[in-house]
CSV table of C-alpha atoms in Angstrom, one decimal:
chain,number,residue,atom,x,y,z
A,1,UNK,CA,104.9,128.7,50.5
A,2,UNK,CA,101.2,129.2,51.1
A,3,UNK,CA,100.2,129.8,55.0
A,4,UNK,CA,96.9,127.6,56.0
A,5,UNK,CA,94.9,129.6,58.6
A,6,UNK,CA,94.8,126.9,61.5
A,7,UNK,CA,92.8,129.9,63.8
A,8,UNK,CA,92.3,133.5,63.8
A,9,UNK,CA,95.7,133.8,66.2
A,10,UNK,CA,97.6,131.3,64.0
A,11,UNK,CA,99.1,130.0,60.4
A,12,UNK,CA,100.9,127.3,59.3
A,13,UNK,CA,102.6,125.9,56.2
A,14,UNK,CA,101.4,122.8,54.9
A,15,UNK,CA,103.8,119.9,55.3
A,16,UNK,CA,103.6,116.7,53.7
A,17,UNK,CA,104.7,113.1,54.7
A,18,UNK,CA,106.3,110.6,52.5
A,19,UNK,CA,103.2,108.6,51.8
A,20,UNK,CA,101.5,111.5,50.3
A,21,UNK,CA,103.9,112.2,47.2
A,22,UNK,CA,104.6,110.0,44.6
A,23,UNK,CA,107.7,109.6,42.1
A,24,UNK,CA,106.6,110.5,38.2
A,25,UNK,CA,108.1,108.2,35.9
A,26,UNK,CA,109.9,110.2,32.7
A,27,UNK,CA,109.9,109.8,29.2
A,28,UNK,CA,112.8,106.9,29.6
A,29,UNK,CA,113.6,103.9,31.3
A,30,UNK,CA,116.6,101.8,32.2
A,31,UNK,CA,117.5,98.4,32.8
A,32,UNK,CA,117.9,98.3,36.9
A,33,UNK,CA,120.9,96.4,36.3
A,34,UNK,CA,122.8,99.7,34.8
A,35,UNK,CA,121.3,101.8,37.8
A,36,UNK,CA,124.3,102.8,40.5
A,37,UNK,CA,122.6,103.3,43.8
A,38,UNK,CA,126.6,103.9,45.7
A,39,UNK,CA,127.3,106.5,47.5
A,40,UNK,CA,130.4,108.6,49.3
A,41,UNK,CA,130.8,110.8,52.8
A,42,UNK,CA,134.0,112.1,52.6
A,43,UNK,CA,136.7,108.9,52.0
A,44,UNK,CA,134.1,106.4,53.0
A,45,UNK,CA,132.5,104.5,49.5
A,46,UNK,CA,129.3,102.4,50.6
A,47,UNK,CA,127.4,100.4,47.3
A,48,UNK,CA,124.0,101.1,49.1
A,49,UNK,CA,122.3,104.3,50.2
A,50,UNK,CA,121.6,102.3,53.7
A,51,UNK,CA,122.3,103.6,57.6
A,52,UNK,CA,121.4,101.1,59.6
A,53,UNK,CA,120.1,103.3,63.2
A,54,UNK,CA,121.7,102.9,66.3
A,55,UNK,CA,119.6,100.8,68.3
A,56,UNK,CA,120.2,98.2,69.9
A,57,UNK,CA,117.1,95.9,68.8
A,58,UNK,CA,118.9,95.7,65.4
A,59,UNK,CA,123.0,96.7,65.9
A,60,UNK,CA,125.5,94.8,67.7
A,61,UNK,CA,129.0,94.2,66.7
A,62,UNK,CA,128.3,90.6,64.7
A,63,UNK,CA,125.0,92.9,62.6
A,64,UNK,CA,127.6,96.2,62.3
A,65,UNK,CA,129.9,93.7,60.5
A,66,UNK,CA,127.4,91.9,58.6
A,67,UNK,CA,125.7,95.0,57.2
A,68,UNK,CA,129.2,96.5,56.2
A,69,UNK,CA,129.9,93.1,53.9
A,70,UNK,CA,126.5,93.6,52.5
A,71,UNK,CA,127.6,97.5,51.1
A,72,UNK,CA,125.7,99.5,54.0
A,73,UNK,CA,126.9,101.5,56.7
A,74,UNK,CA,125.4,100.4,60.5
A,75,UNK,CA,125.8,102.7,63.5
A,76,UNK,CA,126.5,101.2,67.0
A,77,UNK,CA,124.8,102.8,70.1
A,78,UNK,CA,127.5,103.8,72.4
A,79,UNK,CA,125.1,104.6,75.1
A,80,UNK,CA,123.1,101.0,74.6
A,81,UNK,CA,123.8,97.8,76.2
A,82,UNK,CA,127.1,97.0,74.0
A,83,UNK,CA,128.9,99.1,76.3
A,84,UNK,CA,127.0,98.4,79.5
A,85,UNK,CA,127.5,94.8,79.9
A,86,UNK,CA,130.2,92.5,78.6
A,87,UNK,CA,127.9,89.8,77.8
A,88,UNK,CA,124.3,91.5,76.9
A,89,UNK,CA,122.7,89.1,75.1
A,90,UNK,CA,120.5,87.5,78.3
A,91,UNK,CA,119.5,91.0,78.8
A,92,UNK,CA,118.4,91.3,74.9
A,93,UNK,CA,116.6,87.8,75.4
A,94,UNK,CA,114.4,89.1,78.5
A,95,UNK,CA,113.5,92.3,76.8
A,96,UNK,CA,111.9,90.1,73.9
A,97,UNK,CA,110.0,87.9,76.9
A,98,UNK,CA,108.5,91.2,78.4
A,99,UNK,CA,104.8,92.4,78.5
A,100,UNK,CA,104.0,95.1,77.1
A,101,UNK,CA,103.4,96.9,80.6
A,102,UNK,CA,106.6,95.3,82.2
A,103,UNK,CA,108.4,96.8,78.8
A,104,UNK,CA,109.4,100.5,79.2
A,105,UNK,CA,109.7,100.3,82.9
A,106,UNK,CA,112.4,97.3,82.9
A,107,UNK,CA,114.1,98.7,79.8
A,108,UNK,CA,114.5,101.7,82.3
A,109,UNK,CA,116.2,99.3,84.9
A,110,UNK,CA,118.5,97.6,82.2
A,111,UNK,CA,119.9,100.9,81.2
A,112,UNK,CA,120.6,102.2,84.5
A,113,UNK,CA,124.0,100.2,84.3
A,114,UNK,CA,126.6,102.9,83.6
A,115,UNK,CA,129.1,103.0,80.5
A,116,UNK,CA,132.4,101.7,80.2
A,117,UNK,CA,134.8,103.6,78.8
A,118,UNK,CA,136.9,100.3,77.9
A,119,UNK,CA,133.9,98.7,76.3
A,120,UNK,CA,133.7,101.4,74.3
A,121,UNK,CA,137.1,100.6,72.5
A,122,UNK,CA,136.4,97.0,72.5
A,123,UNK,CA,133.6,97.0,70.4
A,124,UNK,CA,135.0,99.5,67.6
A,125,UNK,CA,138.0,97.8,67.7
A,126,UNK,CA,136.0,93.9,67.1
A,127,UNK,CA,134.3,96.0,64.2
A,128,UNK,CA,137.2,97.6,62.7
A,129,UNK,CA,139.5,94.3,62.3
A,130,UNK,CA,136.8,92.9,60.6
A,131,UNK,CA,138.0,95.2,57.7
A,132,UNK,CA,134.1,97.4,57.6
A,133,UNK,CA,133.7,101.2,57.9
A,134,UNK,CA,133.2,102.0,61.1
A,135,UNK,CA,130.3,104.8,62.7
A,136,UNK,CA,129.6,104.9,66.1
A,137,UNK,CA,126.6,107.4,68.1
A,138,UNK,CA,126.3,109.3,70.9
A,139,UNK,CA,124.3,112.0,72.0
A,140,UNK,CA,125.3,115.4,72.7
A,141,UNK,CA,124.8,115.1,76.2
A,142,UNK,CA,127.4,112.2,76.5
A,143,UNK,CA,129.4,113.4,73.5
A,144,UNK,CA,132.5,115.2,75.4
A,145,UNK,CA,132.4,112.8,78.6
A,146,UNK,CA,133.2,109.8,75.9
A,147,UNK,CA,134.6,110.9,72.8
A,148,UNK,CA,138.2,110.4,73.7
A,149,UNK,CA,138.0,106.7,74.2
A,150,UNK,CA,136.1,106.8,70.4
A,151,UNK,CA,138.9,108.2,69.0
A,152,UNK,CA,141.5,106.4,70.7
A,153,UNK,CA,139.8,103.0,69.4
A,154,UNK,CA,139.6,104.4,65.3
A,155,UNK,CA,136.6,105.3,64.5
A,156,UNK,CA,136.1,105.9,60.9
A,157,UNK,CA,132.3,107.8,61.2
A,158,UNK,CA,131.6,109.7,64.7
A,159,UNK,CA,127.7,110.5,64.9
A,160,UNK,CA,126.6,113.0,67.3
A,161,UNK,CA,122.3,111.8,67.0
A,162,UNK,CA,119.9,112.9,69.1
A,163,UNK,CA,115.5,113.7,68.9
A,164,UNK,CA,116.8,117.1,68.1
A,165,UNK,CA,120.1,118.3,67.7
A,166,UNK,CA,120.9,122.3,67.6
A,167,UNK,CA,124.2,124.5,67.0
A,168,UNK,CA,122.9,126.7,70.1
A,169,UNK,CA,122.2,124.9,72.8
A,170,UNK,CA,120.8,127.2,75.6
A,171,UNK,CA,121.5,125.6,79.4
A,172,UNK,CA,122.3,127.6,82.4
A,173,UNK,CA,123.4,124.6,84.1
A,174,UNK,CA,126.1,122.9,82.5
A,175,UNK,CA,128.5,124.4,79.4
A,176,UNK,CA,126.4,122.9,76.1
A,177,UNK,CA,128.5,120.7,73.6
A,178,UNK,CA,130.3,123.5,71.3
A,179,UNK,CA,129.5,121.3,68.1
A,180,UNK,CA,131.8,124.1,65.4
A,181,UNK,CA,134.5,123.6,67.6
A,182,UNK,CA,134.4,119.9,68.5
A,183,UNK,CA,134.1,118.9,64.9
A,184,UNK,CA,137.2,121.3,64.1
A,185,UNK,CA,139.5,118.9,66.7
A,186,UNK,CA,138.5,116.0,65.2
A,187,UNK,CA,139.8,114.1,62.6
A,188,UNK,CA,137.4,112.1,61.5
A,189,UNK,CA,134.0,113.0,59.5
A,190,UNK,CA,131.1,113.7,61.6
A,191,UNK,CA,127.1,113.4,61.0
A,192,UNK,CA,125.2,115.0,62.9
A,193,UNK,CA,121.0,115.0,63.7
A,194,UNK,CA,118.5,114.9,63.7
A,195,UNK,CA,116.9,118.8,62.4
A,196,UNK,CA,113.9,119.2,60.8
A,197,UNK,CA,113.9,123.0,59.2
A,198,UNK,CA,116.1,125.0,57.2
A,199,UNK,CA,117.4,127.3,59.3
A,200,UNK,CA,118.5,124.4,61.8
A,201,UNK,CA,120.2,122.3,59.4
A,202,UNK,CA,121.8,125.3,57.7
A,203,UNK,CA,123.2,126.2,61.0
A,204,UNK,CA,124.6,122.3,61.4
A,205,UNK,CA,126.2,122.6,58.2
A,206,UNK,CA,128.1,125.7,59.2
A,207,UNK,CA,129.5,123.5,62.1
A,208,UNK,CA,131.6,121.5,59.5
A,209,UNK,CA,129.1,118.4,59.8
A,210,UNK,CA,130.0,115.9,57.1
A,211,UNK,CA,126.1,114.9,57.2
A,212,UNK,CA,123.0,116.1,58.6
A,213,UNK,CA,120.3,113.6,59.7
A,214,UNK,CA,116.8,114.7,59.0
A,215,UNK,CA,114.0,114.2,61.2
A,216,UNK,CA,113.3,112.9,65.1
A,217,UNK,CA,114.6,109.0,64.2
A,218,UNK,CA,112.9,106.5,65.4
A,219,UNK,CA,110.2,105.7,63.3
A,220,UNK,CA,107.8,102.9,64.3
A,221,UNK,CA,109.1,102.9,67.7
A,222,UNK,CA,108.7,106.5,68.1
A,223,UNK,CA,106.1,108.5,70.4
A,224,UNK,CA,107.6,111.9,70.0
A,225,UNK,CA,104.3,113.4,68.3
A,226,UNK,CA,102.0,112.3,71.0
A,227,UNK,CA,104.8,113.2,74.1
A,228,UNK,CA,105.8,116.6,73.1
A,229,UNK,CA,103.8,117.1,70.1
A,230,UNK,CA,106.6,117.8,67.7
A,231,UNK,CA,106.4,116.8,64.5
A,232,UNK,CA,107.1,117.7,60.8
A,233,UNK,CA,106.4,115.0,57.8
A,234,UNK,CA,109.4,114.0,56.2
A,235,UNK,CA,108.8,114.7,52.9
A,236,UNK,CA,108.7,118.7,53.4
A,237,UNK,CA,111.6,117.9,56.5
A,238,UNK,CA,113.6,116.4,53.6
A,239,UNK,CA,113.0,119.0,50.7
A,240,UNK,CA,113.8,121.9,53.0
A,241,UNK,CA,116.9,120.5,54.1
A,242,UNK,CA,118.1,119.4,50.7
A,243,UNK,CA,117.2,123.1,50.1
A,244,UNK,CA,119.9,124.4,53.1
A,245,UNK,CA,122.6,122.2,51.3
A,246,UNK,CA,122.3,123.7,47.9
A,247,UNK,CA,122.4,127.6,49.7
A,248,UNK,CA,125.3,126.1,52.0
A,249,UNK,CA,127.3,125.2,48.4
A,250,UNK,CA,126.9,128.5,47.1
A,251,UNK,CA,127.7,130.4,50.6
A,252,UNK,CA,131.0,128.0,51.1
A,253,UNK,CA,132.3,128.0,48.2
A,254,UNK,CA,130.9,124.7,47.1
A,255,UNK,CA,131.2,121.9,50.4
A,256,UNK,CA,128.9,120.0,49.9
A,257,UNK,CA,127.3,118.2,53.2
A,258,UNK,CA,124.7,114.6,52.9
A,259,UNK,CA,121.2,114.8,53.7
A,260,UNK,CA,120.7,111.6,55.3
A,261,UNK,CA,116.7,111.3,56.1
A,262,UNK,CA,116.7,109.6,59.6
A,263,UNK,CA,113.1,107.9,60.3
A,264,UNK,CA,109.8,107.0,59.5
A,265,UNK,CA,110.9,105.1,56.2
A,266,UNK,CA,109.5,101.0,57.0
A,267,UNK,CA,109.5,99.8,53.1
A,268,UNK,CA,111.1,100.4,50.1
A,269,UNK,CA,108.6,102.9,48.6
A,270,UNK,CA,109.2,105.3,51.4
A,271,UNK,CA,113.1,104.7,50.7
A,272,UNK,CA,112.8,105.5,47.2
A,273,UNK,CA,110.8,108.8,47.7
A,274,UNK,CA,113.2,110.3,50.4
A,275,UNK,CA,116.1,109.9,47.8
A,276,UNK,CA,113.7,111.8,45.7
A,277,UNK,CA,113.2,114.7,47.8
A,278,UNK,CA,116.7,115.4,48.2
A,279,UNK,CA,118.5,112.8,50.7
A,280,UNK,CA,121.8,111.5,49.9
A,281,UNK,CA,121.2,108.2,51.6
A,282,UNK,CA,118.7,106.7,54.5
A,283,UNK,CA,118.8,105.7,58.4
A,284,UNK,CA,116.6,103.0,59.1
A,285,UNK,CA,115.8,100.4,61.9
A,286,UNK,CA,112.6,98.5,61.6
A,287,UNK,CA,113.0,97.2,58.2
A,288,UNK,CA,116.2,95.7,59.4
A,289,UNK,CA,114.4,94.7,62.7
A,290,UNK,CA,112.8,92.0,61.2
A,291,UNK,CA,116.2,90.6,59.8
A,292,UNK,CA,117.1,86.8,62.0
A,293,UNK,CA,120.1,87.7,63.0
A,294,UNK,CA,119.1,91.0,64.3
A,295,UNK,CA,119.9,91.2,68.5
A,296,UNK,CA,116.1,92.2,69.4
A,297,UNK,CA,114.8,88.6,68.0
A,298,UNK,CA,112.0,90.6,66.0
A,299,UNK,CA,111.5,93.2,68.9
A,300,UNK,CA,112.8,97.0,68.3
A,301,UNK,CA,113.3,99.7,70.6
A,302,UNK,CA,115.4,102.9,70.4
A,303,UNK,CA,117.3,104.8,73.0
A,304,UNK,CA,114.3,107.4,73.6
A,305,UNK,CA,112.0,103.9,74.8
A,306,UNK,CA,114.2,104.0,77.8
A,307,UNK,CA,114.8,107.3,78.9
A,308,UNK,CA,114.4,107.5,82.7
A,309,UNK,CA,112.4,110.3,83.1
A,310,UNK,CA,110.4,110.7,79.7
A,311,UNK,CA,110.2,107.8,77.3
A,312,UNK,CA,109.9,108.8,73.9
A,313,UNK,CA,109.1,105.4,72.6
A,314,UNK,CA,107.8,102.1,72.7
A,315,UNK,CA,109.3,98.2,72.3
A,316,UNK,CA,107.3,97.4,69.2
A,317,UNK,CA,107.5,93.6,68.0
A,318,UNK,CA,107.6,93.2,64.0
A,319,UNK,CA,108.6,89.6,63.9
A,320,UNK,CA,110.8,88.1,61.7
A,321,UNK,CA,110.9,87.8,58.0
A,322,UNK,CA,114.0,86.9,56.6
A,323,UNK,CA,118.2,87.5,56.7
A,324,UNK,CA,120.0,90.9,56.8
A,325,UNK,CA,120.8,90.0,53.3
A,326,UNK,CA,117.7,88.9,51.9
A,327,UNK,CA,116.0,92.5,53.4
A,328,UNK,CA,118.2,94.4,51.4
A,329,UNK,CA,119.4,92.7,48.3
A,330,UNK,CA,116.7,89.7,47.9
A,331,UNK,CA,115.1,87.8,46.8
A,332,UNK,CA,111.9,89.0,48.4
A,333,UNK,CA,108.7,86.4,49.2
A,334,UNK,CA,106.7,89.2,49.7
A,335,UNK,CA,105.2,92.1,47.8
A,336,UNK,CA,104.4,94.4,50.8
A,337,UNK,CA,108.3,96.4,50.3
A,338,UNK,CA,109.7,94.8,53.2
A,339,UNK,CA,112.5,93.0,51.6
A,340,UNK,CA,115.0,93.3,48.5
A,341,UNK,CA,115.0,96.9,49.4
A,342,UNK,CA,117.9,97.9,47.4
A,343,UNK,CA,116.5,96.2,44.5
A,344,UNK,CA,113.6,97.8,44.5
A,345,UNK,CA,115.4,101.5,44.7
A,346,UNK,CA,116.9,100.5,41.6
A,347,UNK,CA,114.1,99.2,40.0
A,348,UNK,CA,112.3,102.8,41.0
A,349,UNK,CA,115.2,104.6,39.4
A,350,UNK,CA,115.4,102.7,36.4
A,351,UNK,CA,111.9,103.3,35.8
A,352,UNK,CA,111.8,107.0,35.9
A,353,UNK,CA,115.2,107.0,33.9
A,354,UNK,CA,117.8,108.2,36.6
A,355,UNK,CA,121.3,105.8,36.7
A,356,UNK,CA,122.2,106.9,39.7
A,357,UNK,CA,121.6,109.1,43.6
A,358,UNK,CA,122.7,112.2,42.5
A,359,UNK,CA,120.3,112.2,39.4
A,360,UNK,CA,117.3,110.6,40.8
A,361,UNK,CA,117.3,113.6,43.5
A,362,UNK,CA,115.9,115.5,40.3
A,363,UNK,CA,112.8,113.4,39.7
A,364,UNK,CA,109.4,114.9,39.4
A,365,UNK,CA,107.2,114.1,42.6
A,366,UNK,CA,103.1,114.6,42.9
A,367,UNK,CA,101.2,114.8,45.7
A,368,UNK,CA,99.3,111.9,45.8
A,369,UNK,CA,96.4,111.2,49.0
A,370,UNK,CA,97.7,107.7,51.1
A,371,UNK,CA,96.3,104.7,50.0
């Protein structure tokens, strides 16, 4: 990779973000109706490449079951308001009342309440009897503390998600999550994220991670550039990672562990292209915060918009647009990308000749200046 001289004392490689590289179409095409866009983490069969983030502003129980009907996978927030109140739904109507200078410092306050262990199992369980896969978060921090009462509940997909997520954790103050061992105990698959580099996600992979989330998450609601100044564009975050899979098949003897890109995807364009540079599937929030039935009533916010000592994000309002079903299947009213986003994956793979995930991974990209 070539080095760019930033200053005399320091290089860096050249990264890229999703909206500078395009997909080349190839010498064939296919009718989108003969495209398969399914795919598979270990037992688990989904029709679309879709992870719906865990945030509270788009999952609750009612949109977790919804979205698994639909052929997508959604992940509930075990540390959001589902398991902090029995009833939060007045709380999710005053966040979408707030100014935006009353916003970060009362989601603070609302989050304050503390967990409930029994909550916990209540919510997978109203998930699970609705006959959906079922894939819950926390983050390493609160991972051993909790996990118990998410296994005790049957949970089909534990994800361990947080800005950035490391197989050696250094802390002199408390014993750091062991993440080769925990996953060994459990009996259930487990993602794990976000990473950004090679080395990192090759060292998640060695855990015994079913997935690996790439990038910080969060997206549009996300200030973790401008609070800690750590970034790297998704497209090369991607590619590099889809790179530690392929070395991790040959150095294990062929497991083979999903690249799911995590974050800064908002329309079906940006979908497409992180299939292309490697990812098995996609975790996204704002696209699916505009849905009417999603809990933040056109509002979003993510878990790092309330942390109490250094938010990471903001409450950003997007509005509404249409139903859960209508935002990824169609039809669309609107030619921006923000709905029918499933159709238009297909209709990108079926233009560059590629019937299904696995295939289209292999597409030719460009790098092409944003629009």
């Amino acid at each position: 990779m070539t080095q760019v001289e930033i200053g005399r004392g320091k290089t860096g490689r050249r990264a890229y973000a999703l909206d500078e590289i395009g997909i080349v179409p190839s010498r064939r095409t296919r009718d989108p109706e003969e495209v398969s866009i399914s795919w598979q983490i270990d037992a688990y069969r989904f029709e679309s490449p879709v992870v719906v983030s865990p945030m509270d502003s788009v999952v609750s129980p009612y949109t977790a079951i919804e979205i698994g009907r639909l052929g997508g996978l959604a992940v509930l927030d075990l540390e959001g308001l589902w398991t902090r109140y029995e009833d939060p739904q007045p709380l999710l109507d005053e966040v979408a009342t707030l100014s935006a200078e009353a916003g970060t410092r009362r989601l603070q306050e609302i989050y304050t309440a503390p967990i409930q262990d029994d909550l916990i199992g209540r919510r997978i369980t109203e998930i699970r009897e609705a006959g959906v896969t079922t894939a819950v978060r926390l983050s390493p921090q609160r991972t051993v503390q909790h996990h118990k009462a998410v296994i005790d509940a049957g949970v089909d997909i534990f994800v361990i998600r947080g800005t950035t997520v490391s197989a050696e954790h250094v802390s002199g103050r408390a014993e750091p999550l062991n993440l080769k061992q925990f996953i060994y105990e459990l009996d259930v698959p487990v993602i794990v994220g976000g990473c950004a580099t090679y080395t990192a996600a090759l060292h998640l992979m060695r855990t015994g991670a079913a997935g690996v989330l790439v990038g910080f998450g969060g997206g549009a609601s996300h200030t973790t550039r401008n609070v800690l100044g750590v970034v790297v564009p998704m497209a090369t975050a991607i590619s590099d990672v889809a790179a530690a899979r392929r070395d991790y098949m040959d150095e294990s003897g062929g497991r083979y562990v999903h690249v799911i890109a995590d974050g800064g995807m908002g329309g079906s364009g940006d979908i497409a292209k992180a299939i292309a540079c490697g990812a098995d599937a996609v975790m996204v929030g704002s696209p699916l915060a505009r849905a009417v039935e999603a809990p933040g009533r056109g509002f979003h916010w993510g878990s790092e918009a309330h942390h109490p000592d250094l938010p990471r994000g903001r409450r950003v309002e997007f509005g509404t647009i249409g139903t859960l079903a209508e935002i990824l299947h169609g039809p669309s009213s609107v030619a921006d990308g923000s709905m029918n986003l499933m159709g238009a994956l297909k209709r990108t793979m079926a233009t560059s000749g590629y019937s299904d995930i696995k295939e289209f991974q292999r597409v030719e990209v460009v790098v092409a200046p944003p629009q």
